[in-house]
Short mmCIF file of C-alpha atoms in Angstrom, two decimals:
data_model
loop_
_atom_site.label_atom_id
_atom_site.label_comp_id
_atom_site.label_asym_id
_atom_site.label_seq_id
_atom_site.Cartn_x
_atom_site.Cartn_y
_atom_site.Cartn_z
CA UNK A 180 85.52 41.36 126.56
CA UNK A 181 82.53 43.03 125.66
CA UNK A 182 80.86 45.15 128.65
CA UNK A 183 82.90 43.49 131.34
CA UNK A 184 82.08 40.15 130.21
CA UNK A 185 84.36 37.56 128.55
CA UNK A 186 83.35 36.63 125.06
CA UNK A 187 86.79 34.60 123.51
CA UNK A 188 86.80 32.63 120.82
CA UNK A 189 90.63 31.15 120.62
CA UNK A 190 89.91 30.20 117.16
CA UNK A 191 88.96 33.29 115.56
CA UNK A 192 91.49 35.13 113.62
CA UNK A 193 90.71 39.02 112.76
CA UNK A 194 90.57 38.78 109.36
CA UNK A 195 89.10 40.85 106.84
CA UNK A 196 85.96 38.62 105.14
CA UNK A 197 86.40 39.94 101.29
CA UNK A 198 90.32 39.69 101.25
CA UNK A 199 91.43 37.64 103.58
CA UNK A 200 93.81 40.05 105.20
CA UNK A 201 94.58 39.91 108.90
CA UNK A 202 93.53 42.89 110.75
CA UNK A 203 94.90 44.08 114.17
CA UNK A 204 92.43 45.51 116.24
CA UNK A 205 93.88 48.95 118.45
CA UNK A 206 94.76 49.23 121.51
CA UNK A 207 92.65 50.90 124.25
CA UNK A 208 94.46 52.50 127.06
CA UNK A 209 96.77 55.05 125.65
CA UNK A 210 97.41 57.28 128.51
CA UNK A 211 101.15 58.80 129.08
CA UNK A 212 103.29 58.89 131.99
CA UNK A 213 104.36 62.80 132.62
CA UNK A 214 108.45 63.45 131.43
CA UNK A 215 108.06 60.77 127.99
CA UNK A 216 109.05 62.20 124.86
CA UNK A 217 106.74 61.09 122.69
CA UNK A 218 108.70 62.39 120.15
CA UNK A 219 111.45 64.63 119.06
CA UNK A 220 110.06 67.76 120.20
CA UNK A 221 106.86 66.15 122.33
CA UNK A 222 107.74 65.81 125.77
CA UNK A 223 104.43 64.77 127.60
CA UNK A 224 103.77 67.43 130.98
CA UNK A 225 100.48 66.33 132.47
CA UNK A 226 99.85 62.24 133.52
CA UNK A 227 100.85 60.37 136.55
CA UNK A 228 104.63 60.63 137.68
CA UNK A 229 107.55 58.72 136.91
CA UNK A 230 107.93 56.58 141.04
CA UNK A 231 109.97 54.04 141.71
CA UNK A 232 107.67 50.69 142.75
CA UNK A 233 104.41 52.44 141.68
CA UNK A 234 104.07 50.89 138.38
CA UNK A 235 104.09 47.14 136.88
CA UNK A 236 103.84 45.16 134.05
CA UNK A 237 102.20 42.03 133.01
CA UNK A 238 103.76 40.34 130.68
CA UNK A 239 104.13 37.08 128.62
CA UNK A 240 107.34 35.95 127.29
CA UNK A 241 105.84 34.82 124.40
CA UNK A 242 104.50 37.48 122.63
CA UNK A 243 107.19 39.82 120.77
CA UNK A 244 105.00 43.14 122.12
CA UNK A 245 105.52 42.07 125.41
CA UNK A 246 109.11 41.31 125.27
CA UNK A 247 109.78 45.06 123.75
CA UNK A 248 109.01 46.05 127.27
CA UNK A 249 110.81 43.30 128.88
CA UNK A 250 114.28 44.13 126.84
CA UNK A 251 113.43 48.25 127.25
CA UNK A 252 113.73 47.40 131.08
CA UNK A 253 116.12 45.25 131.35
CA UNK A 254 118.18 47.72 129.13
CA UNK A 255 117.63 50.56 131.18
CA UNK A 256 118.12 48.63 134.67
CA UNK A 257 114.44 49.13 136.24
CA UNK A 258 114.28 45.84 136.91
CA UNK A 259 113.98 47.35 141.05
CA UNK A 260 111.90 50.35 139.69
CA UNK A 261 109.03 48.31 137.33
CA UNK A 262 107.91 45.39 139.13
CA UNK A 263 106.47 42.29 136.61
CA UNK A 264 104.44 39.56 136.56
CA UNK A 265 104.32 36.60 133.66
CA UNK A 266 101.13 35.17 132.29
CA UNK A 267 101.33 31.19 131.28
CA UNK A 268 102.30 31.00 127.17
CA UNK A 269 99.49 29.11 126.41
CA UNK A 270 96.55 31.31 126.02
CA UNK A 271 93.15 28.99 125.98
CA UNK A 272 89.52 29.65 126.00
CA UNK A 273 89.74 31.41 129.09
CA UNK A 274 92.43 33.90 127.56
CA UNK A 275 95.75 34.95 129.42
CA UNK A 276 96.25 33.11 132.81
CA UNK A 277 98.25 33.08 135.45
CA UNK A 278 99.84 29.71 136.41
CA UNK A 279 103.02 30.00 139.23
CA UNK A 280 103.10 26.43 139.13
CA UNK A 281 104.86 26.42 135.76
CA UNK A 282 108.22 27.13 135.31
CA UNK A 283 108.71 31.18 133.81
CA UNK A 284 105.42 32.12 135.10
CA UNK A 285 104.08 33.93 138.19
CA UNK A 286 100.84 34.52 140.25
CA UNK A 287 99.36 37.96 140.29
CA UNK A 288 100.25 39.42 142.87
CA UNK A 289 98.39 42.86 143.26
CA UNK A 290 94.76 41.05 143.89
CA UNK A 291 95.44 37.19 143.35
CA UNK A 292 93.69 37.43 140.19
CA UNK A 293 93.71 34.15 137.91
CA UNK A 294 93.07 35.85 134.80
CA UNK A 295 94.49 38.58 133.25
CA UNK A 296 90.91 39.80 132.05
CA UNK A 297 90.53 40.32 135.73
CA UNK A 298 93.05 43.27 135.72
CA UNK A 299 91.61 44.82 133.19
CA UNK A 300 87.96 44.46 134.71
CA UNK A 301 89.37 46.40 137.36
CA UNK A 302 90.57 49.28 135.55
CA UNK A 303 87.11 49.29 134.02
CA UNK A 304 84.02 47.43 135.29
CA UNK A 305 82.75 47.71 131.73
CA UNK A 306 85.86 47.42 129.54
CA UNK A 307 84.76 46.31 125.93
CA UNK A 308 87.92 45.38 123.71
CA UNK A 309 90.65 43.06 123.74
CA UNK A 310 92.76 41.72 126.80
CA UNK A 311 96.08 41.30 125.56
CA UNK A 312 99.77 42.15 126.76
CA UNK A 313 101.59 44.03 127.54
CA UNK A 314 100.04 45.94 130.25
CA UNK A 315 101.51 48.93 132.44
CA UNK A 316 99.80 48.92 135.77
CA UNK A 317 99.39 51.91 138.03
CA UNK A 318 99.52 50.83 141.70
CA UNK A 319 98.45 53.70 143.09
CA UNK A 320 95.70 54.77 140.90
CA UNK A 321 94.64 51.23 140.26
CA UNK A 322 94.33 51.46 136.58
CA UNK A 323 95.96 50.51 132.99
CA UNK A 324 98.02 53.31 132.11
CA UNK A 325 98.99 51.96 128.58
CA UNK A 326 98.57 48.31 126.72
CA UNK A 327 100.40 49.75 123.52
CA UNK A 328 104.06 48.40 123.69
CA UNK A 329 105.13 51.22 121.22
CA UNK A 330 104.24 53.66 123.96
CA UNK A 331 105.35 51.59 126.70
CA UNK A 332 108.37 51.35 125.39
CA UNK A 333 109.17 54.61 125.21
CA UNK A 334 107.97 55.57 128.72
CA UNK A 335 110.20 53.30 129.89
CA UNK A 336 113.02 54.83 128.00
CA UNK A 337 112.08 58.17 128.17
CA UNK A 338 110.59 59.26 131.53
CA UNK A 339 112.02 57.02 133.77
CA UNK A 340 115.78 58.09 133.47
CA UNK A 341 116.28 59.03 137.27
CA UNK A 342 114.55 55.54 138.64
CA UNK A 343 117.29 53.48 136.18
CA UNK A 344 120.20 51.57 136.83
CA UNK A 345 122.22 52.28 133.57
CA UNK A 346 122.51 54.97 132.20
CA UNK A 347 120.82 53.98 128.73
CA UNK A 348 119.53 56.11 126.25
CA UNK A 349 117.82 54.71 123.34
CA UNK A 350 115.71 57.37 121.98
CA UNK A 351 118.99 59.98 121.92
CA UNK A 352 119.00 63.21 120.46
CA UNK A 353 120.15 63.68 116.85
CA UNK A 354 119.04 60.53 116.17
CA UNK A 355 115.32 60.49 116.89
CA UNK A 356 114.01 60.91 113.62
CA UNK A 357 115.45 58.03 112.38
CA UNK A 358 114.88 56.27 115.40
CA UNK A 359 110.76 57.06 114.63
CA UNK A 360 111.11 56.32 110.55
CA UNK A 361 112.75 52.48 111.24
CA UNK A 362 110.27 51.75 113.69
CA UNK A 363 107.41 52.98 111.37
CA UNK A 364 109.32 51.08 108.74
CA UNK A 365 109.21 48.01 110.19
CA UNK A 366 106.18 47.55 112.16
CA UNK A 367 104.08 46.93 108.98
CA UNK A 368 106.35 44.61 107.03
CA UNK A 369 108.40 43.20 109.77
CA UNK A 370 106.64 43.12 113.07
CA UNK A 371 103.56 42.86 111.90
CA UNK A 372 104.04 41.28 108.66
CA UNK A 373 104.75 38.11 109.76
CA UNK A 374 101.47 37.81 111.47
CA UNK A 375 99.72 39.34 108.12
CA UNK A 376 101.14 36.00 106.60
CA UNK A 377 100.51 33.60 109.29
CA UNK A 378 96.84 34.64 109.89
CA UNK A 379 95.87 35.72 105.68
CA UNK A 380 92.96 33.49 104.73
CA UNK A 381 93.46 34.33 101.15
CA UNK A 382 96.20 33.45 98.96
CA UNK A 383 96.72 37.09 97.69
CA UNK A 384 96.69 38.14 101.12
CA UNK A 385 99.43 35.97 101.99
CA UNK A 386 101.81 36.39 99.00
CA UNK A 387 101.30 40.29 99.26
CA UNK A 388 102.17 39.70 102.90
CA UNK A 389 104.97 37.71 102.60
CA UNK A 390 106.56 39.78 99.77
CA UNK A 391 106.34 42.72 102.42
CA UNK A 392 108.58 40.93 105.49
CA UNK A 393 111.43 39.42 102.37
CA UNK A 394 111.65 42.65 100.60
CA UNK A 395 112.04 44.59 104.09
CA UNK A 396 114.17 41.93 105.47
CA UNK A 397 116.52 42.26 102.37
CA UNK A 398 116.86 45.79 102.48
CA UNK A 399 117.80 46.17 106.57
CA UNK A 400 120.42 43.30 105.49
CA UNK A 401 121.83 45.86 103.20
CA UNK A 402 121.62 48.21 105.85
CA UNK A 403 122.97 46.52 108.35
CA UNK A 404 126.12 45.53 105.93
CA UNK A 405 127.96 49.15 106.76
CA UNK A 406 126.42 49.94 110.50
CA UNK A 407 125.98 48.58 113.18
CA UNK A 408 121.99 49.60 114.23
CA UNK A 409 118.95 50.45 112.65
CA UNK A 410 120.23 54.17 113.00
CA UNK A 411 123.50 54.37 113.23
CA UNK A 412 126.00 53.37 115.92
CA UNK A 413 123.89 53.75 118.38
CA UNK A 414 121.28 51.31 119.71
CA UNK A 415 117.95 52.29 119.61
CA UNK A 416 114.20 51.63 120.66
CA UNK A 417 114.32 50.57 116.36
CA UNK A 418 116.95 48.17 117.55
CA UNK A 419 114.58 46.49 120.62
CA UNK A 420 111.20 46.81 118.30
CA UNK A 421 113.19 45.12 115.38
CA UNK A 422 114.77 42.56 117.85
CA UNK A 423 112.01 40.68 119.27
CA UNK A 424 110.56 39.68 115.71
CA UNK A 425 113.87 38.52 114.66
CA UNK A 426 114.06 36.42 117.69
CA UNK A 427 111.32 34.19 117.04
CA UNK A 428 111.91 34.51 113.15
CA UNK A 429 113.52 30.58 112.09
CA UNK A 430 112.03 28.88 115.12
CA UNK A 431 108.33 29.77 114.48
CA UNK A 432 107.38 32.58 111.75
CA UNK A 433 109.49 30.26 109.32
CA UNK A 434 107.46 27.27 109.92
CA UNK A 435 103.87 28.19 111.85
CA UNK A 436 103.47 31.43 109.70
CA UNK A 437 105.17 30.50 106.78
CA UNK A 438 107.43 33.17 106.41
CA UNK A 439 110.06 30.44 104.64
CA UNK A 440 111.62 31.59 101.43
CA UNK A 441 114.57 32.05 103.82
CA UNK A 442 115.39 32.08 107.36
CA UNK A 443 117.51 34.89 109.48
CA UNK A 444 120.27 32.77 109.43
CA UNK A 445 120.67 33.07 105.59
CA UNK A 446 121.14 36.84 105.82
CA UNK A 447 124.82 37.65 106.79
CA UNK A 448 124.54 40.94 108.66
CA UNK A 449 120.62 40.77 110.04
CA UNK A 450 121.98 37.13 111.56
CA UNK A 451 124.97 38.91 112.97
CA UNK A 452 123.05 41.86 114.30
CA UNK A 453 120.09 39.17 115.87
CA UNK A 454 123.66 37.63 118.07
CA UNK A 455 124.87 41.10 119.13
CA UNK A 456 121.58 41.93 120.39
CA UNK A 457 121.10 38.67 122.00
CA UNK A 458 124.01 38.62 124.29
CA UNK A 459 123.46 42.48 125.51
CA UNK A 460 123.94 42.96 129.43
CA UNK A 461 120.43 42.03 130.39
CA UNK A 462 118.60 40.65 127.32
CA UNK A 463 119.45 36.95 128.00
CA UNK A 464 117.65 36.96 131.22
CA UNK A 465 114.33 38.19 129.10
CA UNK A 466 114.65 35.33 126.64
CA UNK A 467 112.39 31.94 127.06
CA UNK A 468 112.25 30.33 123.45
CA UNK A 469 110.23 27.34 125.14
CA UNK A 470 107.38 29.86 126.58
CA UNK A 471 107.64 31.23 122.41
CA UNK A 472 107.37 28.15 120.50
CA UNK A 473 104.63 26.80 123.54
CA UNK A 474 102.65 29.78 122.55
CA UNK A 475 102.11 29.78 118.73
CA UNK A 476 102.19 26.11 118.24
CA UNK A 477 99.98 25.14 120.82
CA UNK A 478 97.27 28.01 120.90
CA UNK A 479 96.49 28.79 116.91
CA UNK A 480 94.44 25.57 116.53
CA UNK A 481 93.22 26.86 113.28
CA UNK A 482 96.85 27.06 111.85
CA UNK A 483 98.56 23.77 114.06
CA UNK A 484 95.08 21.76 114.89
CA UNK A 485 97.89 19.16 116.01
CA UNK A 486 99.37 21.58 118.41
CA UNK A 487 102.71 19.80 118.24
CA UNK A 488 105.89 21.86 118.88
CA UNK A 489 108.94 21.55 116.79
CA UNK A 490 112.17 20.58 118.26
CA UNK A 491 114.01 22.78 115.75
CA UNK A 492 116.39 24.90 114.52
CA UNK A 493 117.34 25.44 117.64
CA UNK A 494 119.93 28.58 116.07
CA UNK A 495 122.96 29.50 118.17
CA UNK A 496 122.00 32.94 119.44
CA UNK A 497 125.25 33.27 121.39
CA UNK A 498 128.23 32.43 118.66
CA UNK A 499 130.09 35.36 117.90
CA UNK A 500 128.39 37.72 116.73
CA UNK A 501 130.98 39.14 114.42
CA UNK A 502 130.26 42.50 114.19
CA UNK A 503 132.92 44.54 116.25
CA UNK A 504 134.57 45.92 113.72
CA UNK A 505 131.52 48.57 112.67
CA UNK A 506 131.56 51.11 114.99
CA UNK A 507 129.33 51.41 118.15
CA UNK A 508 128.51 54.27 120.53
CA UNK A 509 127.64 52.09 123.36
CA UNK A 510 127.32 53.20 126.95
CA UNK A 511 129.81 52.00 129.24
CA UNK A 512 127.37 49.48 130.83
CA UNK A 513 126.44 47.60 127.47
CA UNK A 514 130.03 48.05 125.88
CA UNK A 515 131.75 44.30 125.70
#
């Protein structure tokens, strides 16, 4: 949007013109709910309170940002605290809709918006960025408290600890350090490297890009041989931001991005890990491969002009996972 008004182009890729190397554009509403720790000795003490049924997310199954927030909350048991709504996987000219006819999605249900530009004209008549997911609503001051999953994330985690169900922590202390390095690891070879592959326009770009998510997927294999998590034996925010990329690894960053000198299920212990956190209390229910593979396959027209969907791998996400004998510190509600 630029100035309140939509200006999308579904076939232009942010790319950088002299090296072909995919660019993501920030976020723009970074504002904190009061009680997160932002860090390990940042605990945020101004912002809008932590309330039960105040705030909500919009969402798309889809997208691997989203579903961060999705798996944080379903994690935590907020599920009756965070309220969320589900735009269609198929994001046209038109951007993110909202389609309640089709199966996964919902209608918005705070002003009956069709769009989810819409919301975000609301929290500012002359917003100028992009209108992407995920977004945490703030019923009560009508605005967009945050559209950076990193920081939703750890609101949810962190500040919302008497609204939960379970009594999850996955930033703990002694561990957050760590917990801050893997995700900072990650994010630019992992999370994001995929998409520096699937979106280079360059062949340097590509192979520099694609070297990044092998090398860093070869060395958390390694990790991942002697314990359990990304830090330690206890799961952690690096465990959810790590999970969500690995998810949609063989069945579409293999193929549509192609990230394919191997797939996840040629790494022993990262393929292992992927099936533990698959079949946590809660995560299933946050899962919708066929709103995933709708999404890339059938709304990058520059990278699949045919926009056909393939029916494969189709990997067994619930076999045993094989990992019990590493130790785990897991709370009593996620233990098997």
């Amino acid at each position: 949007m630029v100035n309140g008004r939509w200006r999308y182009d579904v076939t232009q890729i942010q790319t950088d013109e002299s090296s072909g190397e995919f660019t993501r554009t920030t976020t723009s509403f970074r504002d904190w709910i009061r009680g997160t720790r932002r860090g390990p000795d940042d605990v945020v003490a101004d912002g809008p309170e932590p309330e039960t049924g105040r705030y909500h997310l919009y969402v798309s199954y889809a997208c691997p940002w989203a579903h961060r927030t999705l798996v944080t909350r379903a994690l935590k048991g907020l599920e009756d605290a965070i309220t969320v709504d589900v735009v269609d996987p198929i994001r046209q000219d038109d951007g993110w809709r909202f389609t309640p006819e089709k199966d996964g999605c919902t209608d918005e249900r705070h002003y009956d918006h069709d769009y989810l530009r819409d919301i975000y004209r609301e929290a500012a008549s002359d917003y100028t960025g992009r209108v992407s997911v995920p977004v945490l609503w703030d019923t009560e001051e009508e605005t967009i408290v945050n559209n950076e999953s990193e920081e939703i994330m750890r609101m949810l985690d962190t500040a919302f600890d008497e609204h939960a169900e379970n009594d999850v922590d996955l930033y703990p202390d002694g561990y957050r350090e760590d917990v801050d390095d893997a995700i900072d690891d990650i994010y630019p070879t992992i999370n994001n490297g995929v998409y520096r592959a699937g979106f280079a326009t360059s062949q340097d770009a590509y192979d520099d890009a694609v070297a990044d998510v092998f090398d860093a997927l070869e060395r958390w294999n390694d990790v991942l041989a002697d314990q359990r998590y990304l830090a330690g034996d206890r799961l952690t925010e690096a465990d959810v931001a790590m999970f969500t990329t690995l998810y949609r690894f063989d069945e579409v960053y293999h193929t549509h991005f192609k990230c394919n000198h191997r797939q996840i299920t040629d790494y022993e212990h990262l393929w292992g890990y992927l099936r533990e956190l698959c079949q946590l209390p809660g995560v299933e229910a946050t899962l919708r491969m066929d709103h995933v593979k709708d999404h890339y396959y059938r709304t990058h027209p520059d990278i699949n002009p045919t926009k056909r969907v393939p029916v494969g791998p189709d990997p067994d996400f619930f076999a045993p996972h094989e990992r019990d004998h590493l130790p785990a510190d897991l709370p009593d509600v996620l233990a098997p």
